[in-house]
Amino acid sequence: MPDRELLLISGSLREGSTNTAAITTAAALVPAGWTVSINRDMGELPHFNPDDDVDAALIAESVARLRLAIASSDAVMICTPEYAGALPGSFKNLLDWTVGGMEIVGKPAAWLNVSANPTRAADAHDSLRTVLGFTGADIVDAACVHAPVTRSDIDADGCVASSAFRTAATAAIAALAQYATTRGT
């Protein structure tokens, strides 16, 4: 049986982002039989406009790559910050582009919440749950975890050195992978 594919998406464009460091680290924590792809095109996506999403042959190349990455994956893991009490606009734009395509419908999805703030970025992750629900993603609650990361937890290679984070992320990815495998996606 060919390897299964886990798509990792950071909701941050920020250089040195703890969310991107978490995704980079997560890429090395997948179980045997799984491969990883990381979406790095968020900054290239055009502003979402439903008028531009009428003909799949005419959508922007970055949108086509995003949709292909989702379609090719067996599960999706997201790590996004909260900005001004909500999802960052650029990440919400990425999610908006998934609504018109059907690639994420029924796709097992989860998130790593690395917020070290007292609010735990609760508003962003509540919003993420809402938006993923509208896209038809299959949210795997057992794989949605809070594992705080601070900038001091990031090593020179841009990975999270914290063993607590690595343990939590490994468990979350294993839960998502197990769910996707059992479900037979």
Short mmCIF file of C-alpha atoms in Angstrom, two decimals:
data_model
loop_
_atom_site.label_atom_id
_atom_site.label_comp_id
_atom_site.label_asym_id
_atom_site.label_seq_id
_atom_site.Cartn_x
_atom_site.Cartn_y
_atom_site.Cartn_z
CA MET A 1 0.00 0.00 0.00
CA PRO A 2 1.41 3.44 -0.89
CA ASP A 3 2.18 5.93 1.86
CA ARG A 4 -0.57 8.21 3.05
CA GLU A 5 -0.08 11.97 2.81
CA LEU A 6 -0.43 14.53 5.62
CA LEU A 7 -0.79 18.15 4.49
CA LEU A 8 0.56 20.68 6.98
CA ILE A 9 -0.51 24.33 6.84
CA SER A 10 0.80 27.25 8.88
CA GLY A 11 -1.62 30.15 9.25
CA SER A 12 1.20 32.63 9.66
CA LEU A 13 3.25 34.59 7.15
CA ARG A 14 5.54 35.92 9.87
CA GLU A 15 9.26 35.17 9.62
CA GLY A 16 10.22 33.13 12.68
CA SER A 17 6.60 32.28 13.48
CA THR A 18 6.05 29.78 16.28
CA ASN A 19 3.21 28.32 14.17
CA THR A 20 5.49 27.71 11.21
CA ALA A 21 8.13 26.26 13.54
CA ALA A 22 5.47 23.90 14.90
CA ILE A 23 4.53 22.78 11.38
CA THR A 24 8.19 22.33 10.44
CA THR A 25 8.69 20.22 13.56
CA ALA A 26 5.50 18.24 12.97
CA ALA A 27 6.79 17.23 9.55
CA ALA A 28 9.39 15.06 11.28
CA LEU A 29 6.89 13.46 13.68
CA VAL A 30 4.62 11.56 11.30
CA PRO A 31 4.15 7.83 11.87
CA ALA A 32 5.53 5.18 9.55
CA GLY A 33 3.57 4.85 6.33
CA TRP A 34 2.92 8.58 6.11
CA THR A 35 4.60 11.30 4.07
CA VAL A 36 4.28 15.03 4.51
CA SER A 37 3.73 18.05 2.34
CA ILE A 38 3.77 21.60 3.66
CA ASN A 39 1.75 24.32 1.99
CA ARG A 40 3.97 27.38 1.64
CA ASP A 41 1.89 29.33 -0.89
CA MET A 42 -0.42 31.30 1.43
CA GLY A 43 1.29 34.62 0.63
CA GLU A 44 0.84 34.01 -3.10
CA LEU A 45 -2.92 33.48 -3.01
CA PRO A 46 -4.97 36.27 -4.58
CA HIS A 47 -7.67 37.93 -2.53
CA PHE A 48 -10.68 35.66 -2.58
CA ASN A 49 -13.41 36.78 -4.94
CA PRO A 50 -16.24 34.38 -5.77
CA ASP A 51 -16.29 35.79 -9.31
CA ASP A 52 -12.77 34.40 -9.78
CA ASP A 53 -13.84 30.93 -8.64
CA VAL A 54 -16.31 30.10 -11.38
CA ASP A 55 -14.08 28.21 -13.82
CA ALA A 56 -11.45 25.84 -12.38
CA ALA A 57 -9.38 26.26 -15.54
CA LEU A 58 -9.08 30.00 -14.89
CA ILE A 59 -8.23 30.11 -11.17
CA ALA A 60 -4.83 31.36 -10.08
CA GLU A 61 -2.00 28.82 -10.13
CA SER A 62 -1.47 29.21 -6.37
CA VAL A 63 -5.14 28.34 -5.75
CA ALA A 64 -4.86 25.32 -8.04
CA ARG A 65 -1.75 24.14 -6.10
CA LEU A 66 -3.56 24.57 -2.78
CA ARG A 67 -6.56 22.59 -3.96
CA LEU A 68 -4.36 19.87 -5.47
CA ALA A 69 -2.41 19.60 -2.19
CA ILE A 70 -5.65 19.18 -0.26
CA ALA A 71 -7.06 16.69 -2.77
CA SER A 72 -3.82 14.67 -2.72
CA SER A 73 -3.69 14.49 1.06
CA ASP A 74 -5.32 11.96 3.34
CA ALA A 75 -5.51 14.40 6.26
CA VAL A 76 -4.79 18.06 7.02
CA MET A 77 -3.08 19.52 10.11
CA ILE A 78 -3.21 23.29 10.66
CA CYS A 79 -1.34 25.56 13.03
CA THR A 80 -2.55 29.15 13.08
CA PRO A 81 -2.09 32.13 15.34
CA GLU A 82 -4.78 34.45 16.56
CA TYR A 83 -4.57 38.01 15.31
CA ALA A 84 -6.73 40.74 16.81
CA GLY A 85 -9.01 38.12 18.36
CA ALA A 86 -9.63 36.16 15.16
CA LEU A 87 -7.98 34.20 12.36
CA PRO A 88 -5.29 36.15 10.49
CA GLY A 89 -6.72 37.64 7.29
CA SER A 90 -4.25 35.88 5.00
CA PHE A 91 -5.11 32.51 6.53
CA LYS A 92 -8.85 33.19 6.34
CA ASN A 93 -8.27 34.02 2.67
CA LEU A 94 -6.66 30.58 2.22
CA LEU A 95 -9.67 28.95 3.87
CA ASP A 96 -12.05 30.99 1.70
CA TRP A 97 -10.42 29.46 -1.39
CA THR A 98 -11.23 25.98 -0.05
CA VAL A 99 -14.97 26.66 0.07
CA GLY A 100 -15.46 26.72 -3.71
CA GLY A 101 -13.51 23.51 -4.24
CA MET A 102 -14.76 20.24 -2.88
CA GLU A 103 -11.32 18.85 -2.05
CA ILE A 104 -11.60 19.31 1.72
CA VAL A 105 -15.11 17.88 2.05
CA GLY A 106 -14.90 14.86 4.36
CA LYS A 107 -11.12 15.27 4.75
CA PRO A 108 -9.91 14.55 8.31
CA ALA A 109 -8.56 17.81 9.74
CA ALA A 110 -7.13 18.98 13.04
CA TRP A 111 -4.96 21.70 14.50
CA LEU A 112 -2.05 22.35 16.78
CA ASN A 113 -2.70 25.39 18.94
CA VAL A 114 0.69 26.72 20.05
CA SER A 115 -0.51 29.93 21.67
CA ALA A 116 1.39 30.77 24.83
CA ASN A 117 -1.09 33.54 25.68
CA PRO A 118 -3.51 33.14 28.59
CA THR A 119 -6.46 33.15 26.15
CA ARG A 120 -4.92 30.19 24.29
CA ALA A 121 -6.06 31.83 21.01
CA ALA A 122 -9.52 30.46 21.76
CA ASP A 123 -11.34 32.88 19.45
CA ALA A 124 -9.17 31.96 16.47
CA HIS A 125 -9.62 28.25 17.03
CA ASP A 126 -13.37 28.61 17.58
CA SER A 127 -13.49 30.47 14.27
CA LEU A 128 -11.31 27.81 12.64
CA ARG A 129 -13.78 25.15 13.78
CA THR A 130 -16.64 27.17 12.30
CA VAL A 131 -14.93 27.76 8.95
CA LEU A 132 -13.75 24.15 8.62
CA GLY A 133 -17.32 23.09 9.35
CA PHE A 134 -18.56 25.23 6.47
CA THR A 135 -15.94 23.73 4.15
CA GLY A 136 -17.10 20.23 5.02
CA ALA A 137 -13.85 19.10 6.65
CA ASP A 138 -14.11 16.23 9.12
CA ILE A 139 -12.71 17.72 12.34
CA VAL A 140 -10.91 15.13 14.44
CA ASP A 141 -11.25 16.46 17.99
CA ALA A 142 -8.82 13.92 19.46
CA ALA A 143 -6.12 15.42 17.23
CA CYS A 144 -6.81 19.08 18.10
CA VAL A 145 -4.37 19.96 20.86
CA HIS A 146 -3.03 22.93 22.74
CA ALA A 147 0.75 22.72 23.15
CA PRO A 148 2.21 26.17 23.91
CA VAL A 149 5.38 27.27 22.15
CA THR A 150 7.39 30.39 22.89
CA ARG A 151 10.05 31.94 20.67
CA SER A 152 12.69 30.65 23.08
CA ASP A 153 11.49 27.09 22.32
CA ILE A 154 12.58 27.44 18.67
CA ASP A 155 16.07 26.20 17.83
CA ALA A 156 18.51 27.53 15.23
CA ASP A 157 16.99 25.22 12.57
CA GLY A 158 13.54 26.76 13.02
CA CYS A 159 12.13 23.73 14.84
CA VAL A 160 10.51 23.49 18.25
CA ALA A 161 12.98 22.00 20.73
CA SER A 162 10.46 21.62 23.56
CA SER A 163 9.96 17.95 24.44
CA ALA A 164 6.49 18.77 25.80
CA PHE A 165 5.48 20.18 22.42
CA ARG A 166 7.00 17.26 20.53
CA THR A 167 5.16 14.76 22.74
CA ALA A 168 1.82 16.55 22.29
CA ALA A 169 2.31 17.04 18.54
CA THR A 170 3.32 13.40 18.04
CA ALA A 171 0.18 12.26 19.85
CA ALA A 172 -2.02 14.64 17.84
CA ILE A 173 -0.55 13.54 14.52
CA ALA A 174 -0.86 9.88 15.51
CA ALA A 175 -4.53 10.42 16.41
CA LEU A 176 -5.20 12.16 13.09
CA ALA A 177 -3.31 9.48 11.14
CA GLN A 178 -5.12 6.67 12.98
CA TYR A 179 -8.49 8.27 12.33
CA ALA A 180 -7.73 8.78 8.63
CA THR A 181 -6.40 5.23 8.28
CA THR A 182 -9.32 3.63 10.11
CA ARG A 183 -11.81 5.69 8.19
CA GLY A 184 -10.14 4.60 4.97
CA THR A 185 -9.73 7.99 3.31
#
